[in-house]
XYZ file of C-alpha atoms in Angstrom:
486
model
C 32.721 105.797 -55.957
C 31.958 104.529 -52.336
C 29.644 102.134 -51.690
C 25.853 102.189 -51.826
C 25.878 100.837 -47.591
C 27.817 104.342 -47.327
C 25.705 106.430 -49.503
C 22.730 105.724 -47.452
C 24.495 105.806 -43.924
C 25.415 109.629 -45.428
C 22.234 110.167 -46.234
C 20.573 108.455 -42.812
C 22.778 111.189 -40.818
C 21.974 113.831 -42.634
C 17.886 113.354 -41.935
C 18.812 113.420 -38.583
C 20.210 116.480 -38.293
C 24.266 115.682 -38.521
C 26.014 118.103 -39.964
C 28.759 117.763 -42.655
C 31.421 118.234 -40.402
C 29.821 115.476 -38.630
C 29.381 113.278 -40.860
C 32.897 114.009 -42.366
C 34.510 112.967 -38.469
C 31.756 109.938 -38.224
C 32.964 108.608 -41.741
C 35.874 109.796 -42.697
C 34.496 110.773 -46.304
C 35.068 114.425 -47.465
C 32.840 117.329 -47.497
C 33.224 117.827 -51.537
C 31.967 113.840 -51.627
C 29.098 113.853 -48.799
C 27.688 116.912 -50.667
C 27.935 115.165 -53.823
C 25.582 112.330 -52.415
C 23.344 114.426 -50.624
C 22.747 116.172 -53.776
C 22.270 113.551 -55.774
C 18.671 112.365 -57.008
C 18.696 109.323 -59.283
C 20.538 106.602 -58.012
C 19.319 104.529 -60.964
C 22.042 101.700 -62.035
C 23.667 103.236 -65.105
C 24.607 100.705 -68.561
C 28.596 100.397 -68.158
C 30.114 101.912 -71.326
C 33.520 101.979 -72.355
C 35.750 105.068 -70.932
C 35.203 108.122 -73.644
C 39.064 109.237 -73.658
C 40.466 109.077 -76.495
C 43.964 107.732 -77.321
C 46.756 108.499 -79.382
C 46.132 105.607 -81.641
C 42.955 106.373 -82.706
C 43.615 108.408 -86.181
C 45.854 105.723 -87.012
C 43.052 102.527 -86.275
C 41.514 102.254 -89.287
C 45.336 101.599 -90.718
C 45.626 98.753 -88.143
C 42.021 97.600 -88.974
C 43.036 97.488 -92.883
C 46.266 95.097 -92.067
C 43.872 93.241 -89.979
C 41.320 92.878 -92.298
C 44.294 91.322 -94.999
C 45.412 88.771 -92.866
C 42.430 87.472 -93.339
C 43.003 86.107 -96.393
C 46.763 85.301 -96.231
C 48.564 81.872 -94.723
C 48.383 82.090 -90.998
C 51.828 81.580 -90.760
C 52.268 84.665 -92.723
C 50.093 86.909 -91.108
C 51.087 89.806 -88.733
C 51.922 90.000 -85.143
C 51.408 93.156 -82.896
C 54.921 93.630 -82.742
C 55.489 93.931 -86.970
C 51.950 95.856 -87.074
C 54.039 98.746 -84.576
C 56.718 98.493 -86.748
C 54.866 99.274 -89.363
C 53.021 102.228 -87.688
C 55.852 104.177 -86.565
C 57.893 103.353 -90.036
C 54.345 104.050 -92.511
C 52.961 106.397 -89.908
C 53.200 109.995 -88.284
C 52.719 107.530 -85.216
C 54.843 108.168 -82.353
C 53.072 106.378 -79.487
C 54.163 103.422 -77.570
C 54.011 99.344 -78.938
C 51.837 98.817 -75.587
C 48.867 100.164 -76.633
C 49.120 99.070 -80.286
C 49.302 95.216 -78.606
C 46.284 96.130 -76.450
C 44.303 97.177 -80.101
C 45.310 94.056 -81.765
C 44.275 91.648 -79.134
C 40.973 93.285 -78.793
C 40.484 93.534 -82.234
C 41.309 90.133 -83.205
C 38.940 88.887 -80.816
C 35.847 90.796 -81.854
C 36.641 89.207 -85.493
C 36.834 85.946 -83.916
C 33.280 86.359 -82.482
C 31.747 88.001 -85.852
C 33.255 85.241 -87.720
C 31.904 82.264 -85.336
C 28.013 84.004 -85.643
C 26.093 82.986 -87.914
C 21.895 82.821 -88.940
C 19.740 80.283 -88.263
C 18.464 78.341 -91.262
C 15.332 77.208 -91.861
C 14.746 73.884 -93.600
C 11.976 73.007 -96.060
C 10.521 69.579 -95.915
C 12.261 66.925 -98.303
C 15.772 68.415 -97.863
C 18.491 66.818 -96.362
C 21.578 66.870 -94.958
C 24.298 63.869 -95.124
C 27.456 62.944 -92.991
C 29.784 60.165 -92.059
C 30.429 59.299 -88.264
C 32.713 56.574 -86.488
C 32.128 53.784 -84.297
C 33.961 50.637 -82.949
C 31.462 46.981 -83.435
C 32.658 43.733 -82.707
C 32.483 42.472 -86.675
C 33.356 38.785 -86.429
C 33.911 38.691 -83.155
C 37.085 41.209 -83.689
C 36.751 44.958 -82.807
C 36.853 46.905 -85.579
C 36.760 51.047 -86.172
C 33.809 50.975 -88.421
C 32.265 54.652 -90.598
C 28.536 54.824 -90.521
C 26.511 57.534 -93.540
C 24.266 59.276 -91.600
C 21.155 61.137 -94.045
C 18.981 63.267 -91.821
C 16.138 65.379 -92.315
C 16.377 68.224 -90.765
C 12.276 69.945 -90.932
C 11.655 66.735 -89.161
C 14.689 65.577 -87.321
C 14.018 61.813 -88.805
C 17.741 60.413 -89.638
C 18.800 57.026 -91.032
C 22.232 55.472 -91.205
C 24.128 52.573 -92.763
C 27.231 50.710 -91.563
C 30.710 50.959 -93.781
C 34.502 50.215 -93.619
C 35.233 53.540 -95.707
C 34.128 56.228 -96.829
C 34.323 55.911 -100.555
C 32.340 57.520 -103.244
C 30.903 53.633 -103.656
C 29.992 53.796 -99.922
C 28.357 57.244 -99.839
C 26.377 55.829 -103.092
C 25.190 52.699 -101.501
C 24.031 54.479 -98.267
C 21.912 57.096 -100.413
C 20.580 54.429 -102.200
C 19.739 51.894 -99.402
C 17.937 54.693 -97.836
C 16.107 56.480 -100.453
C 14.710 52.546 -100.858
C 13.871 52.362 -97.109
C 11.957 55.390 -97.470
C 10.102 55.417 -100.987
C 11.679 58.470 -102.322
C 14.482 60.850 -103.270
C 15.282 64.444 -101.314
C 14.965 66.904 -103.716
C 17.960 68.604 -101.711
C 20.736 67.080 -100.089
C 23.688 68.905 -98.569
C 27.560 67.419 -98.194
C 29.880 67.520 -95.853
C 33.242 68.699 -97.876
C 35.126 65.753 -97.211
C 32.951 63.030 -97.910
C 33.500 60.380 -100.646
C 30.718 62.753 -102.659
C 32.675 65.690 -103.653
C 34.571 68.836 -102.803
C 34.214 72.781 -102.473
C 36.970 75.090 -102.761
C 35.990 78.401 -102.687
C 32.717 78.785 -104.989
C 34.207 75.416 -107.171
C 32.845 72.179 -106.550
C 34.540 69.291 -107.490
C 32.335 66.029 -107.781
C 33.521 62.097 -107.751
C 32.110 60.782 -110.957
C 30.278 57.917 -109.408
C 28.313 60.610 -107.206
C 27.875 63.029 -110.494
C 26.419 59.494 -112.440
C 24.159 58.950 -109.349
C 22.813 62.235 -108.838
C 21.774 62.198 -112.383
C 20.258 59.076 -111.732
C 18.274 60.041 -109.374
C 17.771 63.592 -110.374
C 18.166 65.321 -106.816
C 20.151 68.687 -106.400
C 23.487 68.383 -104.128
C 25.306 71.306 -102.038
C 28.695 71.067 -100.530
C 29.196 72.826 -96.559
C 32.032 75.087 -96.439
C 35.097 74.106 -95.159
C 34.846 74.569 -90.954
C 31.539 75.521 -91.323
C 29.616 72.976 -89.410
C 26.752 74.949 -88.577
C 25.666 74.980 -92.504
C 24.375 70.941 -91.652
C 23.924 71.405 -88.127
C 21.707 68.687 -87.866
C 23.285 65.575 -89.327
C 26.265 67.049 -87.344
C 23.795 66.586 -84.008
C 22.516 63.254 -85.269
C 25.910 61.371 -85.851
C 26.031 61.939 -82.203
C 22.649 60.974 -81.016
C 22.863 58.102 -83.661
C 26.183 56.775 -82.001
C 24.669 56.954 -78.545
C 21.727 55.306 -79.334
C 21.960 52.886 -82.392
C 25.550 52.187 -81.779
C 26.120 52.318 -77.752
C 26.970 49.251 -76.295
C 29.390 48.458 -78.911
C 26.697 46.308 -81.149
C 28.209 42.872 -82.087
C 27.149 41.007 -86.010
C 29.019 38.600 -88.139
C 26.925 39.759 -91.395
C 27.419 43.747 -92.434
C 24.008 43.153 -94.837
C 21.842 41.669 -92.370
C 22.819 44.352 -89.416
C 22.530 47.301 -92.148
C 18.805 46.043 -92.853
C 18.197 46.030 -88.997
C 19.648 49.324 -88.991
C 17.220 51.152 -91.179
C 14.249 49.832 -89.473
C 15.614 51.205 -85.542
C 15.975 54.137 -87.056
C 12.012 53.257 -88.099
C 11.660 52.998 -84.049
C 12.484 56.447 -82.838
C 9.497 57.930 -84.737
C 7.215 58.606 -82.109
C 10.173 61.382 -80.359
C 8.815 64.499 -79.900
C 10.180 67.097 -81.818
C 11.820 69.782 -79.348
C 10.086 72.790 -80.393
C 7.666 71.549 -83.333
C 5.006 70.014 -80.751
C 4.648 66.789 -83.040
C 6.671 63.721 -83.437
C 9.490 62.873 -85.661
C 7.355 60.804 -87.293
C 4.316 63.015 -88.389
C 6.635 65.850 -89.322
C 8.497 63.143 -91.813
C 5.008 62.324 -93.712
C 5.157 65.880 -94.625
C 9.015 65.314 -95.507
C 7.678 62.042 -97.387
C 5.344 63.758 -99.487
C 7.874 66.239 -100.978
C 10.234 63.544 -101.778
C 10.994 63.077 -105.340
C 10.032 59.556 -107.110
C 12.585 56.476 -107.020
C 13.805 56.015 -110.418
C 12.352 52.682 -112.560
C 15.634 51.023 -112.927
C 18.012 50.841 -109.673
C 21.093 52.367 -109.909
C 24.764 50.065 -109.809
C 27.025 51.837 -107.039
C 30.163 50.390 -108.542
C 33.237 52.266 -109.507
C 35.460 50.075 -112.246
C 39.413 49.800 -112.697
C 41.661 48.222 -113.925
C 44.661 46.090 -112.566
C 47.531 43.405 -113.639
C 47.043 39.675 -112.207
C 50.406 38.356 -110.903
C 51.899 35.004 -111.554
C 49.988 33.510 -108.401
C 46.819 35.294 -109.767
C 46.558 37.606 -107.225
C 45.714 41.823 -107.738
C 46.529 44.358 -105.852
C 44.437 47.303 -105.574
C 43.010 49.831 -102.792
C 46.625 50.698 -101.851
C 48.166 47.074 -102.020
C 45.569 45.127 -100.496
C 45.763 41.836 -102.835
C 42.768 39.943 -103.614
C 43.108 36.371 -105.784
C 41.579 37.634 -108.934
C 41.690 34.170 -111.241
C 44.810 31.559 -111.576
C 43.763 31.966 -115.539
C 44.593 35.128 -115.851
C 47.883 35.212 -114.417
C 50.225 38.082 -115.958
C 47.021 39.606 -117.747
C 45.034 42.598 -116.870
C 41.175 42.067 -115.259
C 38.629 44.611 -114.927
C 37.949 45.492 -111.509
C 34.714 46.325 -110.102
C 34.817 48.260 -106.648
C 32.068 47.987 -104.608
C 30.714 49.304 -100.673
C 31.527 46.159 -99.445
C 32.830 43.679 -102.248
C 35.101 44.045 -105.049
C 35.106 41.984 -108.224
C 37.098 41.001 -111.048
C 36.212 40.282 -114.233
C 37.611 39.538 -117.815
C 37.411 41.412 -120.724
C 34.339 39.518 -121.767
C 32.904 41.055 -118.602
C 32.239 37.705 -117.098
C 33.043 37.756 -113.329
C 35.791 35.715 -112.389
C 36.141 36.348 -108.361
C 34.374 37.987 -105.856
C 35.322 39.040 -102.107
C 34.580 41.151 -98.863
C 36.409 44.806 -99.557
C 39.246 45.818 -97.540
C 39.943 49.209 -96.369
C 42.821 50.869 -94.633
C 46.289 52.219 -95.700
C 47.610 48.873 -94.464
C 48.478 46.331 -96.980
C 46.611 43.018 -96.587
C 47.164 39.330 -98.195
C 44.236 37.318 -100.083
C 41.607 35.321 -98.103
C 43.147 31.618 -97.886
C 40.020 30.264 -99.637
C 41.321 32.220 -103.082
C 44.146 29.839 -102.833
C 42.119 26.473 -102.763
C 41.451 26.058 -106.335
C 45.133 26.122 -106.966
C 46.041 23.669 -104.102
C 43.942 21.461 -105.756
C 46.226 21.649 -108.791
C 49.214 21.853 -106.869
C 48.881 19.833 -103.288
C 52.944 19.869 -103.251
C 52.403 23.869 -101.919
C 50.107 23.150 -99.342
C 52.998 22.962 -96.804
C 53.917 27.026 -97.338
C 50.323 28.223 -98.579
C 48.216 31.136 -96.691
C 45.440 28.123 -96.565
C 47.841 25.732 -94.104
C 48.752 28.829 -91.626
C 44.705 30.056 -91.836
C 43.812 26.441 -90.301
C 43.882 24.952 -86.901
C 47.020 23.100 -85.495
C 45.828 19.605 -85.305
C 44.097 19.883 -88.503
C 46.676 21.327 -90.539
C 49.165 18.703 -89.149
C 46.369 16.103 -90.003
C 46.395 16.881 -93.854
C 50.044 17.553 -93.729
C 49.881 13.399 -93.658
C 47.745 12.747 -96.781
C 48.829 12.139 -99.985
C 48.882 14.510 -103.030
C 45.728 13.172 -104.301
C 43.709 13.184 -101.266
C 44.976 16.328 -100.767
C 43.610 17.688 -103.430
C 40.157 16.209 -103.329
C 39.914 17.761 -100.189
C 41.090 21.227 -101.683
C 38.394 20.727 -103.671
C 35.909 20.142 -101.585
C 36.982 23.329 -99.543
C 37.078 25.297 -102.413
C 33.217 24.491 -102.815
C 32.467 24.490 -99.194
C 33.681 28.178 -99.511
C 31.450 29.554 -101.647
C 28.867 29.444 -98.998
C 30.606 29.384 -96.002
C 33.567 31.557 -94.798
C 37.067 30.028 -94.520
C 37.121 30.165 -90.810
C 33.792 28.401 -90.859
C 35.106 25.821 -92.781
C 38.274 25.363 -90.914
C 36.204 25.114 -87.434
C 33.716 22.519 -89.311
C 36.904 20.215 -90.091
C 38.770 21.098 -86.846
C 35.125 19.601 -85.165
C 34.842 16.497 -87.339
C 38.482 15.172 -86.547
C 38.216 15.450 -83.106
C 34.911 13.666 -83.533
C 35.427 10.744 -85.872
C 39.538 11.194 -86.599
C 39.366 11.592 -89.608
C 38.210 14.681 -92.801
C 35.716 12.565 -94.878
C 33.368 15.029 -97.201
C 29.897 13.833 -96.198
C 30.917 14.334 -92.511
C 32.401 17.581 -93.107
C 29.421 19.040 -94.972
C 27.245 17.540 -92.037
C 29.068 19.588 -89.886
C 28.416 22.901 -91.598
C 24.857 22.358 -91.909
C 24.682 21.641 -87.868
C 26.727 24.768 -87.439
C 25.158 26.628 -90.067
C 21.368 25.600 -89.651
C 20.801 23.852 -86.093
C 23.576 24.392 -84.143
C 25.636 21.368 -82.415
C 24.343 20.001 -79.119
C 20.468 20.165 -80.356
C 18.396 17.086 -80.538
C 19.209 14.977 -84.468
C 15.903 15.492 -86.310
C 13.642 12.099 -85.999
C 12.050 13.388 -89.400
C 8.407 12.690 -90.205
C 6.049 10.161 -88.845
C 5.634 7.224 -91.038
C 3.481 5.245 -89.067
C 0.506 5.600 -91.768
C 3.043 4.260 -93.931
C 3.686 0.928 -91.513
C -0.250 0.817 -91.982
C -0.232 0.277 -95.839
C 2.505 -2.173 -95.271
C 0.043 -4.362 -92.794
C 1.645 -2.742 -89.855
C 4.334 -5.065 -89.425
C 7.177 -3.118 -90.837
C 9.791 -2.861 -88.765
């Protein structure tokens, strides 16, 4: 076809009287094709549609289709190529045609499966469901930066979402971040769907496989769980959508905390913050929409529900357990070469003896990498036996000049001071402890306990360099006393 410029430059010398040999010399265009445009009357633009010859492959299509259609369901690895399809053809088939058109089939075949397979409905959302996910973030924790997982629950009628900050992404953790936010909100979703590989559960094919924690907590609570299909990210499309708006704007910059608790409780309530955002086609906020989410919520259950999973493990001879993959923990110097119950937690994990009576508690550690117990699990048997102090976890743990300073004590005041820390530890961190000391030696030269304990409530409560507290006034006192107290 020549152009449309051409058609109507034809056309133009035809109205003015050329003739077609004319035109035919002027252009260049033969007669045949300048009488075809002269004749023509509809120059409307026509739908392009695929050429209507036929090929020599098309009685033996639905054969391809039907190998097609099979490999499907077989190991990708496994499945044909174009190549072992023609073989196939010309050794099954009357087929005598040619592999390049076969490869031409396949390739357009396979991509208009592609397509069907990656459409897919919209789904509407009823208020009080839900949809839950995990996403991950770096924070400074401690000062140290740390890949973090956070358990996003949003609500998808409404688009309100709230999150809570783990290490993993246990069943306990999934548990706990359900439960801190069905208590930030009043109320249970009556429907909550899974992604398949959270700490919740698992779908293969139309079997579900629950974690028994989650099973125990969805009795609990009474609400109805679904598990996305494998790939299928589209089935929770929105908590998808809000991991990523949750990471840009609750987690970006990189937010810095020394206490998990106390940042997850600020957590909920920014999430409390972004209420007033418009929805983007509902013409109300987040907020409003969520009342009506709120009021189909079902009721929190009377008695709160324990997110603890419980094990088992053997105490070695320096009373230490390992669990989670060989993380050890210092379980109880009583119970050495005995076996404690052990009480896995979001972010602690216990142990306990068969009486059920705790014995140790300490921050959870996650990771494939094996880790060694927190030097303050090793105090309590310093104090017994100051002779170890030299090789302990406790001695490398502590600063330079103050290891080297209680290097030089004796075994008794070695072990009062074990002691002490021991205490000290049970509400203050090791490395709280250890900077507490570190600061009173270079003060005073010397470890004694009431300075020491001084120190931690400066660091703890006021903060060193502030103004000493005068205390109250007492001059109403000095008046009772004839005003000639000094």
């Amino acid at each position: 076809m020549i152009s449309m410029p051409m058609i109507e430059s034809i056309r133009d010398m035809s109205r003015r009287g050329l003739t077609n040999a004319d035109i035919q010399r002027e252009t260049g265009i033969s007669q045949p094709t300048i009488r075809k445009y002269l004749a023509m009357d509809d120059f409307s633009p026509k739908m392009p549609t695929a050429s209507g010859r036929g090929s020599m492959l098309d009685p033996y299509k639905p054969f391809v289709d039907a190998i097609l259609e099979a490999d499907r369901h077989v190991w990708r690895k496994q499945r044909h190529t174009a190549k072992r399809i023609w073989e196939r053809l010309t050794a099954e088939t009357p087929y005598e045609g040619g592999y390049g058109i076969v490869k031409r089939y396949v390739r357009e075949r396979k991509a208009q499966m592609r397509a069907s397979d990656m459409a897919y409905m919209e789904l509407v959302w009823a208020p009080g469901e839900a949809q839950a996910d995990f996403g991950d973030v770096d924070v400074l924790l401690g000062g140290a930066r740390t890949r973090m997982h956070f358990f996003a629950l949003s609500f998808p009628f409404s688009n309100m979402g709230f999150c809570q900050l783990f290490a993993g992404v246990t069943s306990e953790c999934v548990c706990q971040g359900l439960k801190d936010a069905f208590g930030h909100i009043g109320g249970v979703p009556h429907r909550i769907v899974f992604d398949n590989a959270t700490g919740a559960g698992r779908r293969c094919g139309d079997k579900v496989t629950e974690a028994e924690l989650f099973s125990r907590m969805r009795a609990h609570y009474g609400f109805e769980a679904a598990f996305a299909n494998p790939n299928s990210g589209h089935e929770k499309g929105n908590v998808e959508r809000k991991v990523g708006w949750m990471r840009r704007h609750l987690f970006t910059p990189v937010p810095a905390f020394d206490d998990l608790g106390e940042f997850n409780r600020r957590l909920l309530d920014r999430c409390d913050a972004y209420s007033g955002t418009p929805h983007y086609e509902k013409g109300a906020s987040w907020g409003e929409l969520f009342e009506r989410d709120r009021a189909a919520l079902l009721p929190l259950p009377e008695r709160p529900f324990a997110c603890v999973r419980y094990g088992s493990a053997a105490v070695d001879k320096r009373g230490c357990a390992s669990v989670d993959g060989g993380h050890r923990y210092h379980a109880s110097d009583a119970m050495a070469g005995r076996t404690v119950t052990v009480a896995y937690g979001a972010a602690t994990v216990a142990f306990a003896n068969a009486a059920g009576e705790v014995l140790a508690e300490h921050p959870r550690r996650f990771g494939s990498a094996p880790s060694s117990p927190d030097p303050a699990s090793q105090l309590g048997m310093l104090a017994k036996r100051p002779g170890a102090w030299r090789n302990s976890p406790a001695r490398a743990a502590m600063p330079g000049s103050v290891a080297a300073h209680i290097d030089a004590m004796g075994a008794r005041a070695l072990s009062n001071l074990a002691a002490c820390m021991e205490r000290w530890c049970r509400s203050w961190s090791y490395d709280e402890v250890a900077a507490a000391l570190d600061e009173v030696l270079a003060r005073t030269g010397a470890v004694r306990e009431p300075d020491v304990e001084m120190m931690l409530a400066r660091m703890g409560g006021f903060g060193l360099g502030t103004a000493p507290d005068v205390g109250p006034d007492l001059s109403a006192y000095d008046g009772l006393l004839g005003g000639d107290a000094a």
